[in-house]
Short mmCIF file of C-alpha atoms and ligand atoms in Angstrom, two decimals:
data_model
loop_
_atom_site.label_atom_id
_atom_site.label_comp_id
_atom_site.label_asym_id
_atom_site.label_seq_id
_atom_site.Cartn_x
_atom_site.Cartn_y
_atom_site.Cartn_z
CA UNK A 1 3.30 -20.44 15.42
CA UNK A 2 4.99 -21.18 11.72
CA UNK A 3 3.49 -23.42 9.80
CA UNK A 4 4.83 -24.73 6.67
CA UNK A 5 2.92 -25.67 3.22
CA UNK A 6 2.87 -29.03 2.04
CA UNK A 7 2.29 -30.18 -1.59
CA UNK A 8 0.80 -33.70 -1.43
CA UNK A 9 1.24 -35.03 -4.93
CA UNK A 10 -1.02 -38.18 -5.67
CA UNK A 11 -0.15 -41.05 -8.15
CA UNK A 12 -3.04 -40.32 -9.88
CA UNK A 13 -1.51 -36.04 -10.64
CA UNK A 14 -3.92 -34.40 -8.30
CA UNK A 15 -1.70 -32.03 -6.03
CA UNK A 16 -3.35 -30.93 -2.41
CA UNK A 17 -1.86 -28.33 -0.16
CA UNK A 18 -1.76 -28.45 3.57
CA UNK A 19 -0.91 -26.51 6.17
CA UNK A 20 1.37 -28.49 8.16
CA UNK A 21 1.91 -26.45 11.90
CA UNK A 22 5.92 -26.65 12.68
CA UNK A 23 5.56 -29.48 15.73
CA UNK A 24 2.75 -31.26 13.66
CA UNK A 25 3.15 -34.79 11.91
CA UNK A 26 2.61 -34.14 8.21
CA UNK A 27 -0.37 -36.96 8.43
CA UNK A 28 -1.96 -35.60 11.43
CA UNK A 29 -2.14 -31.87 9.30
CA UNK A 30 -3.68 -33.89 6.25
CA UNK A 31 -6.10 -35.28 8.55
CA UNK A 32 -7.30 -32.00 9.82
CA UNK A 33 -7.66 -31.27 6.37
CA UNK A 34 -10.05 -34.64 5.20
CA UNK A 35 -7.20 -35.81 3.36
CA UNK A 36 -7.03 -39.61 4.74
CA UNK A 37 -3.42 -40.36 3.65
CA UNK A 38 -2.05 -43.97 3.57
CA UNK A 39 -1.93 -45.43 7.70
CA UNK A 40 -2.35 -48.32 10.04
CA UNK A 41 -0.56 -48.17 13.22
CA UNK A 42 0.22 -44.37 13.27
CA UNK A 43 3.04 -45.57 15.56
CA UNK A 44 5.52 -45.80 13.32
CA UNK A 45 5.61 -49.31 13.34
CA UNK A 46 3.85 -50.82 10.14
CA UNK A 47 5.39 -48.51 7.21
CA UNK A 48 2.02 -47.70 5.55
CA UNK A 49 1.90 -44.19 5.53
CA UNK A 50 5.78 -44.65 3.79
CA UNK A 51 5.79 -41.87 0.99
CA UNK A 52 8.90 -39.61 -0.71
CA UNK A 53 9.40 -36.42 -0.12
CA UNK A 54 10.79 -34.81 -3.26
CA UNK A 55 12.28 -31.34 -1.59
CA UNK A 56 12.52 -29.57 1.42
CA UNK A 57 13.40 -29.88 5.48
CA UNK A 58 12.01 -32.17 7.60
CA UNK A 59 12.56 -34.33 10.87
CA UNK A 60 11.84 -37.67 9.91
CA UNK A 61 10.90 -38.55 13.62
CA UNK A 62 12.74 -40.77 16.39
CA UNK A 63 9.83 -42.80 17.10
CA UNK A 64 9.66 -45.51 14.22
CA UNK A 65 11.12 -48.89 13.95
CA UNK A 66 14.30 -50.18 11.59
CA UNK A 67 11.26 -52.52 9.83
CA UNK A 68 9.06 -49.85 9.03
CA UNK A 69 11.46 -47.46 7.40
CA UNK A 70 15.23 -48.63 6.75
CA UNK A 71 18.34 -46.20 6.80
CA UNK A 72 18.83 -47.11 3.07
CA UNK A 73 15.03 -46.03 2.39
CA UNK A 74 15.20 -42.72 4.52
CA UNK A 75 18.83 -41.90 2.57
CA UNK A 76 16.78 -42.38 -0.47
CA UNK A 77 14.02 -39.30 0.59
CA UNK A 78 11.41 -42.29 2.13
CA UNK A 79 9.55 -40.93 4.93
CA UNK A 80 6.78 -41.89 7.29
CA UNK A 81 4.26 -39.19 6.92
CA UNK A 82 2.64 -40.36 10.77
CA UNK A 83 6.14 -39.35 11.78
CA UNK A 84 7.72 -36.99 9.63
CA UNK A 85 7.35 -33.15 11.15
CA UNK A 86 8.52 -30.42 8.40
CA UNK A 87 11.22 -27.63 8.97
CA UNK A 88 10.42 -26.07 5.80
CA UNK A 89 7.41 -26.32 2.72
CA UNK A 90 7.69 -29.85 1.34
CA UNK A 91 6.50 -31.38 -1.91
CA UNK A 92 5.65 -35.10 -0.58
CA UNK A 93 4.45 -37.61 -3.07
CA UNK A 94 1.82 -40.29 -2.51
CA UNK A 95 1.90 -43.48 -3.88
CA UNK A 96 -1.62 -44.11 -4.27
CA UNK A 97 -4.50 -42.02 -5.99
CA UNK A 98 -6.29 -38.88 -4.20
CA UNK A 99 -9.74 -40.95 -4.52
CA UNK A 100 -7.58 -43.22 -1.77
CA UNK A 101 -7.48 -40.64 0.45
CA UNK A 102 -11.20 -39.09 -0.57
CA UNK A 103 -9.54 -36.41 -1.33
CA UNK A 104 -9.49 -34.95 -5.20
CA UNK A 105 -9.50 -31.64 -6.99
CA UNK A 106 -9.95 -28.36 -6.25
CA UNK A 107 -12.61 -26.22 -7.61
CA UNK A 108 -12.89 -22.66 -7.92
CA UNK A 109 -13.62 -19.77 -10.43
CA UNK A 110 -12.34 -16.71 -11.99
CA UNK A 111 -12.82 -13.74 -14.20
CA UNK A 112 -11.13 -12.97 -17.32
CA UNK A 113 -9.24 -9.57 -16.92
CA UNK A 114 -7.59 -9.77 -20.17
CA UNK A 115 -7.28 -11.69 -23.59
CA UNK A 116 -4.35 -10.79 -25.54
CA UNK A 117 -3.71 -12.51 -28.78
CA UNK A 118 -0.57 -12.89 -30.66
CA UNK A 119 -1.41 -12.96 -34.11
CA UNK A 120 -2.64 -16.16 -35.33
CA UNK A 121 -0.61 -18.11 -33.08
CA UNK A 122 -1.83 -18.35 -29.33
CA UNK A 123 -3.16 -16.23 -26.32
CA UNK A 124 -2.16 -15.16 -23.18
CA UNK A 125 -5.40 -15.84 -20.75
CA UNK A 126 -5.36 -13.22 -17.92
CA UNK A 127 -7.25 -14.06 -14.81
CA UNK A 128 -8.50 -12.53 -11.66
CA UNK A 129 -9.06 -14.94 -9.05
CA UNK A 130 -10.62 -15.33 -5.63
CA UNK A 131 -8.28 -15.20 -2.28
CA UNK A 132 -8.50 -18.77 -1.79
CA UNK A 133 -7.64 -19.95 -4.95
CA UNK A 134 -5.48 -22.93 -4.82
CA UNK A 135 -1.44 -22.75 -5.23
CA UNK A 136 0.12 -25.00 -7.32
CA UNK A 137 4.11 -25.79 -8.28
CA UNK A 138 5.46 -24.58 -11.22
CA UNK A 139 4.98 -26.59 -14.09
CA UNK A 140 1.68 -27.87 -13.20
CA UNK A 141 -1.74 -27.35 -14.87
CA UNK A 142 -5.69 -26.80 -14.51
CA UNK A 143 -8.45 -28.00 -16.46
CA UNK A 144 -10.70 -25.20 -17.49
CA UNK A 145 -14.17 -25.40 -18.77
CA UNK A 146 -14.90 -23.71 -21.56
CA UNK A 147 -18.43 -21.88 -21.05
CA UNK A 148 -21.37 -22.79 -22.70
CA UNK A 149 -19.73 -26.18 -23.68
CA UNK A 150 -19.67 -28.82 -20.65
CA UNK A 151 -16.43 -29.61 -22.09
CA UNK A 152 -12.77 -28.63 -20.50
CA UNK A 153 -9.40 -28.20 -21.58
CA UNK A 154 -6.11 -28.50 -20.12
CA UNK A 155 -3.74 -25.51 -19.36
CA UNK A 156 -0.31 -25.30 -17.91
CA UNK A 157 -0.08 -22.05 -15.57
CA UNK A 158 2.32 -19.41 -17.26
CA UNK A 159 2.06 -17.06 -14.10
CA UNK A 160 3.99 -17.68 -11.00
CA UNK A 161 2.37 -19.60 -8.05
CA UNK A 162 0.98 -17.74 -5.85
CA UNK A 163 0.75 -14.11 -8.25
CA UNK A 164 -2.00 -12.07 -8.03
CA UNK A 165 -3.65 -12.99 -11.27
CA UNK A 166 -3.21 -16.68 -13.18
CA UNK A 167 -1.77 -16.13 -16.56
CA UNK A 168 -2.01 -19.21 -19.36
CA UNK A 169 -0.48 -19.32 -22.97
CA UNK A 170 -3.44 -20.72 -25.00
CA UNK A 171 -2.75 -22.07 -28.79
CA UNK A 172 -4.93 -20.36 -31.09
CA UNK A 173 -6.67 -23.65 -32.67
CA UNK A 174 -8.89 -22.59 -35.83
CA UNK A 175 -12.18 -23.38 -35.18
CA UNK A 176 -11.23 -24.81 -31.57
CA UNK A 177 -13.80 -24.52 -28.65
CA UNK A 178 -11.84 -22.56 -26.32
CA UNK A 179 -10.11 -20.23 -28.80
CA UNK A 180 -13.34 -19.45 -30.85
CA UNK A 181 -14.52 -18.56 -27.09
CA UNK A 182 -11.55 -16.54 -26.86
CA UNK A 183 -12.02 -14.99 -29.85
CA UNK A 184 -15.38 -13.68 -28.72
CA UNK A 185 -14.44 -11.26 -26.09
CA UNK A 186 -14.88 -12.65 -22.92
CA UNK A 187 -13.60 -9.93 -20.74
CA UNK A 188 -15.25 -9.91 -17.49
CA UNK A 189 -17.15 -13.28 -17.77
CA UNK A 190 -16.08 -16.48 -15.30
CA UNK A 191 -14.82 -19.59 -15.70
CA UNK A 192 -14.76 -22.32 -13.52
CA UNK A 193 -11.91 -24.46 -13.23
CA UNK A 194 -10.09 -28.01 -11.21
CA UNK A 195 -6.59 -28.13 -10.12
CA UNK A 196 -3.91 -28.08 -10.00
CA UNK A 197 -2.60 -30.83 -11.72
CA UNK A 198 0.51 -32.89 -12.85
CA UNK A 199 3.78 -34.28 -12.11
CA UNK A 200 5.64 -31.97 -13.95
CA UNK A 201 6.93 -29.51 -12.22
CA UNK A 202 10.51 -27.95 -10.92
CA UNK A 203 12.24 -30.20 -8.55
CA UNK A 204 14.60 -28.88 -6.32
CA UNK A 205 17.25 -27.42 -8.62
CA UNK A 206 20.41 -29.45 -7.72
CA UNK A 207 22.36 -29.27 -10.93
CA UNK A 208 22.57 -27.69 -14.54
CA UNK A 209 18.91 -27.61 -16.53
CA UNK A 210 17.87 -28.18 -19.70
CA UNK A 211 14.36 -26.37 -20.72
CA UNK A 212 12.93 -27.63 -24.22
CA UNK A 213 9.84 -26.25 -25.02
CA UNK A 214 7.80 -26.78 -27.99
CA UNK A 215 5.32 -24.24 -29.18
CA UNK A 216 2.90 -23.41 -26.22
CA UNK A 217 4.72 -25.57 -24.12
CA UNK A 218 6.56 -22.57 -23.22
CA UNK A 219 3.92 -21.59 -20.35
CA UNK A 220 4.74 -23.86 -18.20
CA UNK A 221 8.73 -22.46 -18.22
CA UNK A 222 7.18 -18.91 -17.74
CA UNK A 223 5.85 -19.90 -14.38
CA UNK A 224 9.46 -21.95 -13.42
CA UNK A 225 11.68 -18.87 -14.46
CA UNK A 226 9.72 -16.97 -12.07
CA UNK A 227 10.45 -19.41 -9.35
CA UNK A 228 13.89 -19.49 -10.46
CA UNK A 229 14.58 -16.09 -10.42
CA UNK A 230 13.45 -16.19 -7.14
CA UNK A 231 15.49 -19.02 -6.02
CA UNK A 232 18.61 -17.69 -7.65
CA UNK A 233 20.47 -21.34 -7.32
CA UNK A 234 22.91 -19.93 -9.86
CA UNK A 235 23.22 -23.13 -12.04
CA UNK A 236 23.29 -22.54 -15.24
CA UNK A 237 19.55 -23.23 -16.90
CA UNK A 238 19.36 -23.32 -20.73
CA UNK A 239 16.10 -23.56 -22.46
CA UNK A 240 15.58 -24.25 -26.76
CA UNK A 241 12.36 -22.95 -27.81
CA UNK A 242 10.96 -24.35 -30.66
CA UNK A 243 8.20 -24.20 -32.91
CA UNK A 244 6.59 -24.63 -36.37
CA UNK A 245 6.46 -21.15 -37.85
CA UNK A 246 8.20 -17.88 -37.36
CA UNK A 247 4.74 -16.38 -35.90
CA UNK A 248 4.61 -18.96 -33.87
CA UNK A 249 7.33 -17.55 -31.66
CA UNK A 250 5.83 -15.56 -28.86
CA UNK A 251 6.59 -14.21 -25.67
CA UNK A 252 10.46 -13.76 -26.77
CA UNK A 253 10.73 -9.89 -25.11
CA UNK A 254 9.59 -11.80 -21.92
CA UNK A 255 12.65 -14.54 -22.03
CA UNK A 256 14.74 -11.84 -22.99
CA UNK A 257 13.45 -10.26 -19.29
CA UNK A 258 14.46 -13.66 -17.42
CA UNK A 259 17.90 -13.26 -19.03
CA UNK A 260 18.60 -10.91 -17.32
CA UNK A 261 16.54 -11.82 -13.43
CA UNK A 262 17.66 -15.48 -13.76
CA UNK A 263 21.81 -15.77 -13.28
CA UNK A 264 22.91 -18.64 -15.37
CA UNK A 265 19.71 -18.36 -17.87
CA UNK A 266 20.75 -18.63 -21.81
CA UNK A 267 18.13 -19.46 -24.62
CA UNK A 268 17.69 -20.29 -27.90
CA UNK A 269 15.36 -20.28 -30.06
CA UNK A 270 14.40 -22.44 -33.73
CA UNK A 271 11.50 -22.16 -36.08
CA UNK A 272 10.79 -25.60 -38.40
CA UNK A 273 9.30 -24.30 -41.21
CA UNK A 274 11.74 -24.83 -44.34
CA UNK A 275 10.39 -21.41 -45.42
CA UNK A 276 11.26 -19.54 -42.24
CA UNK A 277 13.64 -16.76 -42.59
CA UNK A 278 14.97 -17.45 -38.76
CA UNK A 279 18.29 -17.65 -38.06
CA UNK A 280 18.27 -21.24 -36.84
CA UNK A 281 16.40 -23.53 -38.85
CA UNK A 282 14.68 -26.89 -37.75
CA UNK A 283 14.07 -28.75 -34.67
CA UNK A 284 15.27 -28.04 -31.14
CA UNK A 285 17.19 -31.95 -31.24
CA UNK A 286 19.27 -29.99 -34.36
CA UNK A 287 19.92 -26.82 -32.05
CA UNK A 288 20.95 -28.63 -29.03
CA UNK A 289 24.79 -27.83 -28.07
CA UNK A 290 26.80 -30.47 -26.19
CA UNK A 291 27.95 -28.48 -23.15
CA UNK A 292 23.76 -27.86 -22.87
CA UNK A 293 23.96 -31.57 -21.52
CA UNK A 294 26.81 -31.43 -19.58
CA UNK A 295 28.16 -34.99 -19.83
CA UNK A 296 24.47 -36.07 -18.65
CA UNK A 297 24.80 -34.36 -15.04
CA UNK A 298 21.73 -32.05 -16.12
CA UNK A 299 18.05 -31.94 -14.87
CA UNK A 300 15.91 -31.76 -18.24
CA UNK A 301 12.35 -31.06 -18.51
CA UNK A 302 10.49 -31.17 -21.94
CA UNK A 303 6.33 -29.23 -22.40
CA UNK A 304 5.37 -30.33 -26.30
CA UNK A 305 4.00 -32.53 -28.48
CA UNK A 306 4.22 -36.54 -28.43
CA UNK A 307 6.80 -36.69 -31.41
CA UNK A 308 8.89 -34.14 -30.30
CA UNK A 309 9.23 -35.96 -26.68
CA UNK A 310 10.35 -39.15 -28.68
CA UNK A 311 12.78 -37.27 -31.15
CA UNK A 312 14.52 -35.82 -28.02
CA UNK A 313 14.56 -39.30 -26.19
CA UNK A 314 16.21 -40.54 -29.72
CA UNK A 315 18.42 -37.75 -29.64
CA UNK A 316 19.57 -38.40 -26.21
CA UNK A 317 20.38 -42.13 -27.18
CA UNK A 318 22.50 -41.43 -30.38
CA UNK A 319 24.32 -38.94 -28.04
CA UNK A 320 24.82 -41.99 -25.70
CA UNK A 321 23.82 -39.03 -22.48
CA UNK A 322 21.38 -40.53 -19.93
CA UNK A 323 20.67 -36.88 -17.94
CA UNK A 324 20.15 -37.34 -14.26
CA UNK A 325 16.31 -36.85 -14.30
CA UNK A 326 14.08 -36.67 -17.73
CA UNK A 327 10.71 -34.70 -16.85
CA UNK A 328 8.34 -34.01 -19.55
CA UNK A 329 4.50 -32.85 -20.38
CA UNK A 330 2.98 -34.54 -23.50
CA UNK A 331 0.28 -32.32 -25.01
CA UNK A 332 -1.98 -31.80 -27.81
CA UNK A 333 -3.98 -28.92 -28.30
CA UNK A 334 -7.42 -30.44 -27.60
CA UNK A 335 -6.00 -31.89 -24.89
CA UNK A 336 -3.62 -31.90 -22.07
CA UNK A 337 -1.29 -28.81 -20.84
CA UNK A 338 -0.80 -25.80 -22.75
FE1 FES B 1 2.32 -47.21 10.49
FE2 FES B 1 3.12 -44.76 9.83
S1 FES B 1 1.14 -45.55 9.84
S2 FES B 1 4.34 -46.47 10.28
#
């Protein structure tokens, strides 16, 4: 019998998969899986278990009640999980936390195949990991613990979800925990890790995108042009990479690859450094053309630091553009994603 995969995202950014069999009520698969979603009646008659589901088929069901999920809400993506039975993987969200649903993060472990460092400027973290590691969407990320230290960091998954090794694009941070652990050769050694984690991640691609990434907040991009390369929607998806200095710019030979796997895919790229002898100079708000934002019918997702999320939110105001959705990862190295 099919069965279909279900991406439960929780308010609180812990993301659970199911298997959800294709006659089975998405609640009745979470159940079978300890994951206590929202309920009461069951019956579709109290609208408890009401969540959204943010892509894919489903049947939402003929056994529920006008008062427990309107026409208006079911237009809108609403769905009663006790009646809703998939036709295809679904990403549902839940509006409560997993710890609602005792449910919570994965753990699992893996071993470092590989370490490769670009200059002075990041990593790319290879790992090998165990057959029932967890999937995640693209765009999400883990929190790693960083051996020896009882401490974790928080990495945005560069590979594509479900590849046979998890890649990560690590900021080289002088004297930082994980990088100095990096630095030391850990081929071969394990880490343990939670996830996946986050809201941010590729929605169903319905319209032009606009990919800004700042520094390493290029990983997560990595793992959505694989996805989208995949997908081949054929909308046009343009991304400005941006960063401080000209070393800082990695991974450019691989974007150069999607150019040519993703239809519609153009990029740019800008360095801020006054001193940099790039061709575009400054910040990716100076480098942005008009047609990238289409009049505002464009999907835009934004991976980098705190000020450059509020100098693109400024940007978008002058402009007077309100894009259809704004999706964005704030991060700092010693902190979250990337
Ligand atoms: Fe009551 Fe679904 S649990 S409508």
């Amino acid at each position: 019998m099919n069965t279909y995969r279900i991406a439960l995202n929780f308010e609180d950014g812990v993301t659970r998969f199911v298997e959800c069999g294709a006659t089975e009520k998405v609640l009745d698969a979470a159940y079978r899986n300890r994951i206590n979603l929202p309920m009461d009646c069951s019956d579709g008659v109290c609208g408890t278990c009401k969540c959204r589901a943010e892509s894919g088929a489903y049947e939402l069901g003929d056994d529920y009640i006008e008062d427990a999920l309107t026409e208006d809400e079911a237009e809108q993506g609403l769905v009663l999980t006790c009646q809703m039975i998939p036709k295809s993987d679904c990403v549902i969200a839940v509006p409560v936390p997993s710890t609602a649903c005792k449910t919570g993060t994965a753990e699992f472990g893996a071993t470092v195949a590989e370490v490769a460092p670009f200059s002075d400027a990041a990593y790319e973290l290879v790992l090998d990991i165990p057959d029932n590691a967890p999937v995640f969407l693209p765009g999400q990320y883990v929190n790693i613990t960083v051996p020896g230290s009882g401490q974790h960091r928080s990495y945005s998954f560069s590979s594509a979800p479900g590849a046979r090794r998890m890649t990560f694009l690590i900021k080289h941070v002088p004297e930082g925990l994980m990088s100095t652990w990096l630095k030391s050769g850990p081929d071969g050694q394990s880490l343990q890790m939670t996830g996946p984690l986050g809201s941010f991640y590729l929605r169903p691609v319905a319209r032009p995108l606009l990919l800004l990434a700042g520094g390493t907040g290029l990983a997560p991009f990595l793992s959505m042009l694989e996805v989208l390369a995949e997908q081949q929607s054929g909308q046009p998806v343009h991304m400005i990479y941006g960063v401080t200095r000209d070393q800082d710019l990695v991974l450019v030979d691989r974007l150069l690859d999607y150019a040519q796997r993703v239809p519609g895919f153009t990029f740019t790229t800008c360095v801020a450094d006054a001193a940099t002898t790039h061709e575009r100079q400054g910040y990716v708000t100076q480098h942005m053309p008009a047609q990238a934002l289409h009049g505002g019918n464009v999907d835009v997702y934004l991976c980098g630091p705190p000020p450059m999320v509020d100098a693109v939110q400024k940007h978008f105001k002058t402009e007077g553009i309100t894009p259809a959705s704004f999706h964005y990862e704030k991060f700092t190295p010693n902190q979250t994603a990337s």
